[in-house]
Tab-separated table of C-alpha atoms in Angstrom:
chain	number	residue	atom	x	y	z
P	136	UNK	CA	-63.892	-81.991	-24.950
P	137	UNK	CA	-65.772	-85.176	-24.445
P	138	UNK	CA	-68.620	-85.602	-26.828
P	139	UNK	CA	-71.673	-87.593	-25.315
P	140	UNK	CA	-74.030	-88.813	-28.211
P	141	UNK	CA	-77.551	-89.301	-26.680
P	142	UNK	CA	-80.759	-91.250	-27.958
P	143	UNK	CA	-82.680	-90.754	-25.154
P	144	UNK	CA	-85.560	-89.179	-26.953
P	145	UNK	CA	-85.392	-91.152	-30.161
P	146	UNK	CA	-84.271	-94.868	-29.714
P	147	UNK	CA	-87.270	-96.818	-29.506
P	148	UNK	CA	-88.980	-94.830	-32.685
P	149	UNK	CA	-86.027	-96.523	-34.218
P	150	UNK	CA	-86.236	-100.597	-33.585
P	151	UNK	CA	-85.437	-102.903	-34.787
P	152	UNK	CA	-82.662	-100.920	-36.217
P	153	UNK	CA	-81.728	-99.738	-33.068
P	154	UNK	CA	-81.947	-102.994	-30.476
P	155	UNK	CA	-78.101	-103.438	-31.361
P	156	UNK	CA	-77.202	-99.665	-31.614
P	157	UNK	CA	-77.527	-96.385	-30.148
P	158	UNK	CA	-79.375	-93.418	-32.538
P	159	UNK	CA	-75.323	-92.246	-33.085
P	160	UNK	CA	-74.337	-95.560	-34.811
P	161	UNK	CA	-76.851	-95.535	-37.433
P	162	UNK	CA	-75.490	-94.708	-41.048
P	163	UNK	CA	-77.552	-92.448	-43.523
P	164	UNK	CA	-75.306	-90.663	-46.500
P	165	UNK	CA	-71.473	-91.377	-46.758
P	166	UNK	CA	-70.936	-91.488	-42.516
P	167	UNK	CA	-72.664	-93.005	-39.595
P	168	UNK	CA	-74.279	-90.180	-37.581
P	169	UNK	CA	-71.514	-90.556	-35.382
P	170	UNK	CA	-68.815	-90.291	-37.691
P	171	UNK	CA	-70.481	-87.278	-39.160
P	172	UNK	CA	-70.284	-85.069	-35.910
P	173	UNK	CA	-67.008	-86.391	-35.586
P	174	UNK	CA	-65.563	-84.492	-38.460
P	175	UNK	CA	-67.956	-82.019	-38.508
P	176	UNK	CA	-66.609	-80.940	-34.811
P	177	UNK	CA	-62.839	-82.667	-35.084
P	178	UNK	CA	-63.276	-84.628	-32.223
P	179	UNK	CA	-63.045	-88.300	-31.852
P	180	UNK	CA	-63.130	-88.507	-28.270
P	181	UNK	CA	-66.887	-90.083	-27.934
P	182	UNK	CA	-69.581	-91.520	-25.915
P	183	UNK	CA	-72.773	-93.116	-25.935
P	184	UNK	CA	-75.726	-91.753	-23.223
P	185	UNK	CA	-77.689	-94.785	-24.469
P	186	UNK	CA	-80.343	-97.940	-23.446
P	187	UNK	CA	-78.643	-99.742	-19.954
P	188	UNK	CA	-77.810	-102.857	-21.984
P	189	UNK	CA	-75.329	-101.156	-24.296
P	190	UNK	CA	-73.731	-99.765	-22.687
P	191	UNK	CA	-71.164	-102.302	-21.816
P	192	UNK	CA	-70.426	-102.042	-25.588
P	193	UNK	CA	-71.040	-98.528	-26.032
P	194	UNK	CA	-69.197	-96.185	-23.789
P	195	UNK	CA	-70.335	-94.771	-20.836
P	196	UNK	CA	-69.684	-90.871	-20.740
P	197	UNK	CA	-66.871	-89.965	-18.206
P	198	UNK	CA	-67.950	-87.537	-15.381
P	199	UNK	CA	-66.639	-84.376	-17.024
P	200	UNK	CA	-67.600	-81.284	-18.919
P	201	UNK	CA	-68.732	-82.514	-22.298
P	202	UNK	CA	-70.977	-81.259	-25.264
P	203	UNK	CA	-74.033	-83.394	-25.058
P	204	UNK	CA	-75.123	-84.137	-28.805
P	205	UNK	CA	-78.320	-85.486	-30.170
P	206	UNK	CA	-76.780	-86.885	-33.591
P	207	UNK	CA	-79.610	-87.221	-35.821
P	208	UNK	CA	-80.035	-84.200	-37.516
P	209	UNK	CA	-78.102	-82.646	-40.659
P	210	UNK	CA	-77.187	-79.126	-39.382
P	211	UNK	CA	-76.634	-75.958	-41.078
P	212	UNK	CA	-73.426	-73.610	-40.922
P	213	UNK	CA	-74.943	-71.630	-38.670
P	214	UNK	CA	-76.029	-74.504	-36.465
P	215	UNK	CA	-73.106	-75.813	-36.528
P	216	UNK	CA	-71.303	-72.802	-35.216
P	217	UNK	CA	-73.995	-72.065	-32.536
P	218	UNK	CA	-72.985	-75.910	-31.118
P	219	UNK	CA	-69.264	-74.888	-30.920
P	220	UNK	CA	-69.920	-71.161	-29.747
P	221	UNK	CA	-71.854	-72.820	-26.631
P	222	UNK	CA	-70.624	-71.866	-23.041
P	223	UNK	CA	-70.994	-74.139	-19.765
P	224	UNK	CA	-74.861	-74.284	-18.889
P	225	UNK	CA	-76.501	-73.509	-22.303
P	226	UNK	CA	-78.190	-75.179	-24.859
P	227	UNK	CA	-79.421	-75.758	-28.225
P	228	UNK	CA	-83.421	-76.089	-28.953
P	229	UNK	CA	-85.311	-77.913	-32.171
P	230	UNK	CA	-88.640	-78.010	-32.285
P	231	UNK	CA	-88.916	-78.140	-28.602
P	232	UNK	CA	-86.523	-80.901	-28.498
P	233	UNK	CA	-82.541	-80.424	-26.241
P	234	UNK	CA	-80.003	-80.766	-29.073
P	235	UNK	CA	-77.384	-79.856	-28.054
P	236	UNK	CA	-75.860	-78.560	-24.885
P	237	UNK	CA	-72.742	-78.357	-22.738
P	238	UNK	CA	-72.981	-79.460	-19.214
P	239	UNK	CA	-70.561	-81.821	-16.947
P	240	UNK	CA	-71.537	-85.481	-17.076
P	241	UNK	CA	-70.137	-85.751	-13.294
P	242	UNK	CA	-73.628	-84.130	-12.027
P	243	UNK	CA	-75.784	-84.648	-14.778
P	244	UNK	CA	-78.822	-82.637	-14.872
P	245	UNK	CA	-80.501	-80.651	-17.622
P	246	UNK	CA	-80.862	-78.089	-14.358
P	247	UNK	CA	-77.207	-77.296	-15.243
P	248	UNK	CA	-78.522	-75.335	-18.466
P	249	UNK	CA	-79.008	-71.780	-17.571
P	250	UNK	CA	-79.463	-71.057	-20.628
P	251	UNK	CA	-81.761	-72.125	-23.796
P	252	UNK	CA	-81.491	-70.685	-27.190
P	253	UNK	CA	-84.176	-71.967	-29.905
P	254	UNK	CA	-82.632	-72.767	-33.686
P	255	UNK	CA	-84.723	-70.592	-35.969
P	256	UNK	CA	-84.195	-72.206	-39.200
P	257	UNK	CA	-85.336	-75.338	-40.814
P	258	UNK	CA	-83.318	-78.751	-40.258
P	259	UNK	CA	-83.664	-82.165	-41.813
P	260	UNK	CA	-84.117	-84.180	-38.780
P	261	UNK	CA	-84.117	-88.212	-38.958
P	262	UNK	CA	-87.110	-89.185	-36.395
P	263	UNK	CA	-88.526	-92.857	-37.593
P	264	UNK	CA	-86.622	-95.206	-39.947
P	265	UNK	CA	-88.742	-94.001	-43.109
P	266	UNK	CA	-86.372	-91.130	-42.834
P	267	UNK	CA	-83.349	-92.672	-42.924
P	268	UNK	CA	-84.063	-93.402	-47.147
P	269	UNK	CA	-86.221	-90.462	-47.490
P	270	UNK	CA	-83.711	-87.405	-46.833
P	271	UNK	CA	-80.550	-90.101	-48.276
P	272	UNK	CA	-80.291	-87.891	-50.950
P	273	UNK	CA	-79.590	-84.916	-48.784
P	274	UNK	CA	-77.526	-86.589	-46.570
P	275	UNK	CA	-75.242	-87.605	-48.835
P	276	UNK	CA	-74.621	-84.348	-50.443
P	277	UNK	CA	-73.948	-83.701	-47.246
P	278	UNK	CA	-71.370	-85.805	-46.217
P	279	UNK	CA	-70.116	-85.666	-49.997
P	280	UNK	CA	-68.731	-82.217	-49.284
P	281	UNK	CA	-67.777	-82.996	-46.251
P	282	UNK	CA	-65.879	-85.692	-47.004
P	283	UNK	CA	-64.393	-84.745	-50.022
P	284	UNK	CA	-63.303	-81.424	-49.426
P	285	UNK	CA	-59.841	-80.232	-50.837
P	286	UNK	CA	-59.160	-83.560	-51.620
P	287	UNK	CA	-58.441	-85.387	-55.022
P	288	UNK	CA	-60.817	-88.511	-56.638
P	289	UNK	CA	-58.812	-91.527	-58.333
P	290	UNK	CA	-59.098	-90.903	-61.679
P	291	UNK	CA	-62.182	-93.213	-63.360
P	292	UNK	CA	-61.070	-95.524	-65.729
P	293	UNK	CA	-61.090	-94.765	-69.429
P	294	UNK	CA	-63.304	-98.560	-69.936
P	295	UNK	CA	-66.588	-97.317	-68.154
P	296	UNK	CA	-69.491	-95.231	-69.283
P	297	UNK	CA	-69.837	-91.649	-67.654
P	298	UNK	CA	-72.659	-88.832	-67.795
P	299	UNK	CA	-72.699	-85.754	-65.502
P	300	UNK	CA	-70.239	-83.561	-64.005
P	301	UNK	CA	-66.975	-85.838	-62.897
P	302	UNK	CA	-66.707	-83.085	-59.814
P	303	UNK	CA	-69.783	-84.923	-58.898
P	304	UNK	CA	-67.782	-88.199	-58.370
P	305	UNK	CA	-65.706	-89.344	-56.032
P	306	UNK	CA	-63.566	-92.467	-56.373
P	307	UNK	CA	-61.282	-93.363	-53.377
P	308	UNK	CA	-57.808	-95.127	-53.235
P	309	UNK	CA	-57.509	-99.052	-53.967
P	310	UNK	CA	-61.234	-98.345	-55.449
P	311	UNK	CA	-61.868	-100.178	-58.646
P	312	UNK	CA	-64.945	-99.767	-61.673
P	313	UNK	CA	-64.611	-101.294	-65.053
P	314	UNK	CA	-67.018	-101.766	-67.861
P	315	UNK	CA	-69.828	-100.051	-66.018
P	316	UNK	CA	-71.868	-96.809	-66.250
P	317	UNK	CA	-72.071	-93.831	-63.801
P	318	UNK	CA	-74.073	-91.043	-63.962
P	319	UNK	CA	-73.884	-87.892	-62.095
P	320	UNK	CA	-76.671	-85.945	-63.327
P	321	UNK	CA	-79.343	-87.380	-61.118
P	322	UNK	CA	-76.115	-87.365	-58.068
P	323	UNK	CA	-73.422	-87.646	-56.405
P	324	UNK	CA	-71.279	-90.628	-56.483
P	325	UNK	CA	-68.985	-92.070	-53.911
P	326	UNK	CA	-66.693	-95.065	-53.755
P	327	UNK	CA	-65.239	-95.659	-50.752
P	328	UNK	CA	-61.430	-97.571	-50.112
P	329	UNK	CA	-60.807	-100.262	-51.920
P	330	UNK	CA	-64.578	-100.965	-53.048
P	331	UNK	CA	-65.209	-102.684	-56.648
P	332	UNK	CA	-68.031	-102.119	-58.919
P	333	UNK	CA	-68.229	-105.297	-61.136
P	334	UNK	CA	-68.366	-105.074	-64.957
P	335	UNK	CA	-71.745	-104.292	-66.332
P	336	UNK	CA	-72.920	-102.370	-63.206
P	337	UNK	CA	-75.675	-99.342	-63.802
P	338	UNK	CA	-75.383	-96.343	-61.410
P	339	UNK	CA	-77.441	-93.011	-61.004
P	340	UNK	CA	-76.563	-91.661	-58.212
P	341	UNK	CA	-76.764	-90.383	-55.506
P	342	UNK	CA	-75.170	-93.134	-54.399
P	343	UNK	CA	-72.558	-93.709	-51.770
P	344	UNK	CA	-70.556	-97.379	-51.637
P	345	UNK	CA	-68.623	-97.967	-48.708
P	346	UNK	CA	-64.993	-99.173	-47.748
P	347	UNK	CA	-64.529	-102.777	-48.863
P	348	UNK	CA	-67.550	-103.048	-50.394
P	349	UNK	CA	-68.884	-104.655	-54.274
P	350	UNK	CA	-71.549	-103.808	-56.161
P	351	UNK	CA	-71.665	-107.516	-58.359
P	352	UNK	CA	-71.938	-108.240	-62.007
P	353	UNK	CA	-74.764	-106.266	-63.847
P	354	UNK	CA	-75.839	-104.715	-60.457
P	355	UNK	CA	-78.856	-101.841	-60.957
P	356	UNK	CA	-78.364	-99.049	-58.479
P	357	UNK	CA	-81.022	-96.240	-58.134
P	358	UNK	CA	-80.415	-93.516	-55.965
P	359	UNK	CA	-80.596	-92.261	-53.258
P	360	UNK	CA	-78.960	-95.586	-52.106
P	361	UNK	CA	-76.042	-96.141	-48.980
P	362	UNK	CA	-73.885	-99.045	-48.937
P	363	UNK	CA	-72.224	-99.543	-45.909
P	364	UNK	CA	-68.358	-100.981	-45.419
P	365	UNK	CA	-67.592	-104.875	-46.235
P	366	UNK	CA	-71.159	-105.449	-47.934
P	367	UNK	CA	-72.152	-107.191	-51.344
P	368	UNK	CA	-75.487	-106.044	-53.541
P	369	UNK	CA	-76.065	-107.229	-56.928
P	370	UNK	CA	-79.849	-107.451	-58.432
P	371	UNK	CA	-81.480	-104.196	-58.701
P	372	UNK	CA	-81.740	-101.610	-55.750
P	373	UNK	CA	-83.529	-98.019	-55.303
P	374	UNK	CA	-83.366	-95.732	-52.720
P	375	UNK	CA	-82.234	-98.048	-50.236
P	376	UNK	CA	-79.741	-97.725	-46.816
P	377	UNK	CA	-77.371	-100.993	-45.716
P	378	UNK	CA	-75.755	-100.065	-42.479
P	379	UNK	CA	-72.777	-102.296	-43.741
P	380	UNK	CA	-71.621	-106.553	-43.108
P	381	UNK	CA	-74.760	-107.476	-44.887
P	382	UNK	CA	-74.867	-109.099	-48.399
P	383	UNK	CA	-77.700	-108.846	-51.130
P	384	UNK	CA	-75.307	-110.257	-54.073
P	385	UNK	CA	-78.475	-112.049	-55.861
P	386	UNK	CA	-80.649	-110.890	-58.266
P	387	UNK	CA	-83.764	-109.415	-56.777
P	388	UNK	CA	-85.773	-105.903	-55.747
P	389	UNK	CA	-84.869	-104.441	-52.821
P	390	UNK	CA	-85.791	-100.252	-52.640
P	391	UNK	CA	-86.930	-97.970	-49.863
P	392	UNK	CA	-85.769	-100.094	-47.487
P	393	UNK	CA	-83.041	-99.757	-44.453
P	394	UNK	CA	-81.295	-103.027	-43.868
P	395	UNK	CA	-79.065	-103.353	-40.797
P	396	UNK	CA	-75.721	-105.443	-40.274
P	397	UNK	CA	-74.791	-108.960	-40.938
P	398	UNK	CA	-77.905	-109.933	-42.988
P	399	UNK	CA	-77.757	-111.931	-45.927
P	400	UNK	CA	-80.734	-112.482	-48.374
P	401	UNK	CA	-81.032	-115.096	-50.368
P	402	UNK	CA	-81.138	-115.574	-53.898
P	403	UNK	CA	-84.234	-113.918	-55.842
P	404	UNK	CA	-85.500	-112.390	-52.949
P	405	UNK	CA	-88.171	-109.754	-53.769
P	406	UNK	CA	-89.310	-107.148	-51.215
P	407	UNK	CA	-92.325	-105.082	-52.764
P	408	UNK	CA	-91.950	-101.339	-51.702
P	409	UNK	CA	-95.794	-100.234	-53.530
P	410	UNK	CA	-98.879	-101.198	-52.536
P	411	UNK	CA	-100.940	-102.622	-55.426
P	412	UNK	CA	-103.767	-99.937	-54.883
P	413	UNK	CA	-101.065	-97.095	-54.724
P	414	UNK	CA	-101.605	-96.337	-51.215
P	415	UNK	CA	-99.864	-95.035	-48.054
P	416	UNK	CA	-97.841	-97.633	-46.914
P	417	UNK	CA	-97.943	-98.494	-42.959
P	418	UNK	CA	-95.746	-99.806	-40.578
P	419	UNK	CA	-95.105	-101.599	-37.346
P	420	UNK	CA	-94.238	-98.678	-34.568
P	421	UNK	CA	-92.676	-100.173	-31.554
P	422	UNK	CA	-93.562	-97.409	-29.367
P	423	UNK	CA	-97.060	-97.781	-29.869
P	424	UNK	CA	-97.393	-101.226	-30.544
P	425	UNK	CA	-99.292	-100.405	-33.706
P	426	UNK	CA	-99.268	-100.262	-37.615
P	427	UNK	CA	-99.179	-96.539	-38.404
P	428	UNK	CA	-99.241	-95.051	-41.431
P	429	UNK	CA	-96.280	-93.597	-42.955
P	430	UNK	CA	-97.782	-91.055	-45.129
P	431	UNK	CA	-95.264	-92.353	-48.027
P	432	UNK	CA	-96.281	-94.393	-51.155
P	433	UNK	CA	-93.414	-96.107	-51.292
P	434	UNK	CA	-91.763	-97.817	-48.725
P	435	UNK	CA	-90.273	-101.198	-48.586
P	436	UNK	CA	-88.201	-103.509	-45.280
P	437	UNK	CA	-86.615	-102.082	-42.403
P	438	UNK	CA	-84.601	-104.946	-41.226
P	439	UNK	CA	-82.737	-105.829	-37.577
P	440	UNK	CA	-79.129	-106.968	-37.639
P	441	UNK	CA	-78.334	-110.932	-38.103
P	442	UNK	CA	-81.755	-111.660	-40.197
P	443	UNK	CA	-81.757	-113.729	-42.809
P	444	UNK	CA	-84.101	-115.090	-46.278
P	445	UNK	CA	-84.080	-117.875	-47.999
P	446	UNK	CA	-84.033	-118.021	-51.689
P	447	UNK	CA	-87.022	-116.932	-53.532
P	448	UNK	CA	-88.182	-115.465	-50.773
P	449	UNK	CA	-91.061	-112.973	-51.187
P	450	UNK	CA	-92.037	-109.489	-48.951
P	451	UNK	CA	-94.900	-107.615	-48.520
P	452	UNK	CA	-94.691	-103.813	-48.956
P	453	UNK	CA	-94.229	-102.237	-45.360
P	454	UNK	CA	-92.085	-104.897	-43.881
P	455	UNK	CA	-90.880	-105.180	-40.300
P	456	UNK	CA	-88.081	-107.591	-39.580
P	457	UNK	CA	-86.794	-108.008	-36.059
P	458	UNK	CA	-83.241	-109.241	-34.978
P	459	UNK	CA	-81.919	-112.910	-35.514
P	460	UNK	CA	-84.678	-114.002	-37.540
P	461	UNK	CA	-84.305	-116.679	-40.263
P	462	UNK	CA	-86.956	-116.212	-42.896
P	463	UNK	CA	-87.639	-119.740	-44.927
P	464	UNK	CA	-91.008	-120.487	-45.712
P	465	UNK	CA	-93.243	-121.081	-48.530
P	466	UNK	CA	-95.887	-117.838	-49.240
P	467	UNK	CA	-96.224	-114.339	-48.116
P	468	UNK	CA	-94.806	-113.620	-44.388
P	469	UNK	CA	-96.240	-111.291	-42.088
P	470	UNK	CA	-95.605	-107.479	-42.454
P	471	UNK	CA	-94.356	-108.048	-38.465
P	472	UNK	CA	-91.288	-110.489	-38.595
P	473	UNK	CA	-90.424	-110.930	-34.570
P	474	UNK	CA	-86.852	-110.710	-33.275
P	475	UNK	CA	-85.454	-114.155	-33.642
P	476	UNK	CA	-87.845	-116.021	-35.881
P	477	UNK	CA	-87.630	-118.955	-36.757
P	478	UNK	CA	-89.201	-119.214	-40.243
P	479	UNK	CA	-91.031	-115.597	-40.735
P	480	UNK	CA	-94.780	-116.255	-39.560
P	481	UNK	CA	-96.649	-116.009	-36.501
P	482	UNK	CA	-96.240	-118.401	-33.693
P	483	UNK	CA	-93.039	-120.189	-35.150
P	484	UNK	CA	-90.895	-121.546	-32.811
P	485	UNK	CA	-88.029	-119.266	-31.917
P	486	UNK	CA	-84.374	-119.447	-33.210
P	487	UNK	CA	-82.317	-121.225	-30.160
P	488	UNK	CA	-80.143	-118.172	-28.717
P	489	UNK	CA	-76.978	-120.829	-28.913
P	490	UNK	CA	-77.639	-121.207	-32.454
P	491	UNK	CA	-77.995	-117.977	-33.017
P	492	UNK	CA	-74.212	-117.391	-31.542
P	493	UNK	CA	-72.896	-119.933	-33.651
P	494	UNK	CA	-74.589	-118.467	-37.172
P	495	UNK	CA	-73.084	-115.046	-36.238
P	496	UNK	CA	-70.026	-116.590	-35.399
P	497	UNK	CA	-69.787	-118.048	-38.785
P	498	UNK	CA	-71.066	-114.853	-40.794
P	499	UNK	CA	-68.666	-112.629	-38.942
P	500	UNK	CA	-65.411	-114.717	-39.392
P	501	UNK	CA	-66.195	-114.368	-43.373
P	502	UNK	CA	-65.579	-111.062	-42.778
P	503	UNK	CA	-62.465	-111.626	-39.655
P	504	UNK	CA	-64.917	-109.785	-37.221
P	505	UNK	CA	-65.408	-111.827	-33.792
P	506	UNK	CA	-68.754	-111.955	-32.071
P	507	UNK	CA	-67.239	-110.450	-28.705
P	508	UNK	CA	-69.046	-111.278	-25.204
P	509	UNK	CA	-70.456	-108.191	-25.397
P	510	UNK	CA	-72.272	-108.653	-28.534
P	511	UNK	CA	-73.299	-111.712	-26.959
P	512	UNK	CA	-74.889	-110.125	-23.706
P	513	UNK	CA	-76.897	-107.958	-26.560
P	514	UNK	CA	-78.605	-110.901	-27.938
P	515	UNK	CA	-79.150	-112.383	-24.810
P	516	UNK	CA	-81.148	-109.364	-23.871
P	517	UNK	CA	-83.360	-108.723	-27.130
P	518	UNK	CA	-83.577	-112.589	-26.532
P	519	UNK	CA	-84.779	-112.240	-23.177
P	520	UNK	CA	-86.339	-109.103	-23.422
P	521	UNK	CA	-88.225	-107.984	-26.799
């Protein structure tokens, strides 16, 4: 059975994050949303129903009978058993919102569902990027189960410092912590393949760190923080989501913040995630062109793939930053950072698209991943485009 991962309702309520990726490809927890569904249904034949110029990188559905999937929701046993109960023509219901549903992709039509079912009970369903660090915690407990389940943890090394319940913590093969302190109590842990946590590290979980991935020399992790595969964080971090590729190995504050892939900040950048007069925080919506508020106190940067800051560089609470952009200047930038800046503030030139090839080029060879033509046509388009 074909799975078809849709956005259609929810990818613009999630730029920038989202102008490189469908909804399905974002990662909150252990597991992209993607990945999640994928075990959760054992099924890893996938495809994207997605924006027109992704698809080239994102597979197109094939015209057959497939279970068509919104992905952003963490569902109950029950749900999850309604989904694979479902019969040709009916569907799933949240909140008047299509879930999920199986229909052929040859004729597709949501007039092929005969029949509609409403979930009754409560869900935790990701619908703006605010969400993505605000249910972490729950997502990965989630995945933490689901992931872990009959399966043994390395055993944690005798040198480091450990509060909590060790059932708690999970420590994948090739993984490596020395000198360092975990603790449980406050969350899980997880550390993925062959990741390293540094000597002198500090982590309360929940916290999940990812394939590949470091957390550097006296690193501060508060939960609920993701670390994707193949990054590098050091400095001190709360409740904060890095899709994966990107590297904050300097000292610095980064918290309730969703960063996406290949970004790199610079050393002793600051991004302020509290408003000096302890108020709602608000941010740029895409949809309606507006600052809204978020209803949250705290709140940090959501950040597009390929952006960049310099050293010392210094955010304001409630920060937007686009695609491509290379934040480098002196003072305070704009809470609105547009895709492919080319310093951080209004009406600065743009970054050349040709030059922005060649720095992703670079950044992605560090880490033996090409920039493919596809990736390429991407750009062009946000370029072109947004």
């Amino acid at each position: 059975m074909q799975l078809v991962f849709s956005d259609a309702q929810y990818w613009e309520d999630f730029l920038p994050l989202t102008f490189t990726r469908p909804v399905a490809e974002m990662r909150c927890g252990i597991l992209t949303f993607s990945e999640r569904w994928q075990k959760i249904l054992e099924n890893t034949e996938i495809s994207y129903f997605t924006e027109n110029y992704l698809q080239q990188k994102f597979k197109n559905p094939e015209e057959k009978e497939s279970l068509f999937l919104v992905t952003n929701f963490l569902p109950t046993e029950n749900v999850i058993q309604q989904i694979k109960d479902l019969k040709q023509g009916e569907a799933l219901v949240y909140e008047d919102e299509l879930v999920a549903a199986k229909i052929n992709m040859k004729d597709f039509s949501l007039h092929q569902i005969e029949k509609m079912t409403d979930i009754k009970e409560e869900l935790i369903f990701f619908k703006k990027p605010t969400d993505l660090f605000t249910y972490n915690d729950k997502a990965i407990n989630f995945d933490f189960e689901l992931v872990t389940k009959g399966r043994k943890s390395q055993e944690l090394s005798s040198t480091n410092g450990f509060l909590g319940d060790k059932k708690d913590l999970f420590i994948e093969e090739g993984a490596q912590i020395e000198f360092s302190t975990l603790n449980t109590k406050t969350g899980k842990i997880y550390i993925g393949k062959n990741a390293e946590v540094m000597e002198g590290c500090n982590l309360r979980g929940p916290i999940s760190l990812g394939e590949e991935s470091k957390f550097n020399l006296g690193a501060k992790i508060y939960g609920a923080t993701t670390i994707g595969p193949h990054c590098k964080v050091g400095g001190e971090v709360s409740n904060i989501i890095i899709f994966g590729y990107s590297s904050k190995g300097h000292d610095g504050f980064l918290g309730n913040s969703v960063v996406g892939e290949w970004c790199n900040f610079g050393a002793d950048t600051n991004s302020s995630n509290l408003k000096n007069n302890y108020g709602h925080v608000k941010l740029w919506n895409y949809r309606t062109k507006t600052f809204e508020d978020t209803g949250l106190q705290f709140a940090g940067l959501i950040m597009g793939d390929h952006s960049k800051t310099a050293i010392n560089t210094q955010l304001n609470t409630g920060t937007i930053v686009g695609v491509a952009s290379n934040i480098f200047k002196e003072g305070f930038p704009p809470n609105l950072i547009e895709n492919f800046s080319w310093g951080g503030f209004k009406d600065d030139e743009r970054f050349k698209l040709d030059k922005a090839y060649e720095v992703a080029e670079k950044a992605m060879a560090r880490r033996k991943v090409p920039l493919t033509d596809d990736d390429k046509a991407i750009l062009k388009h946000i370029f072109d485009t947004y």
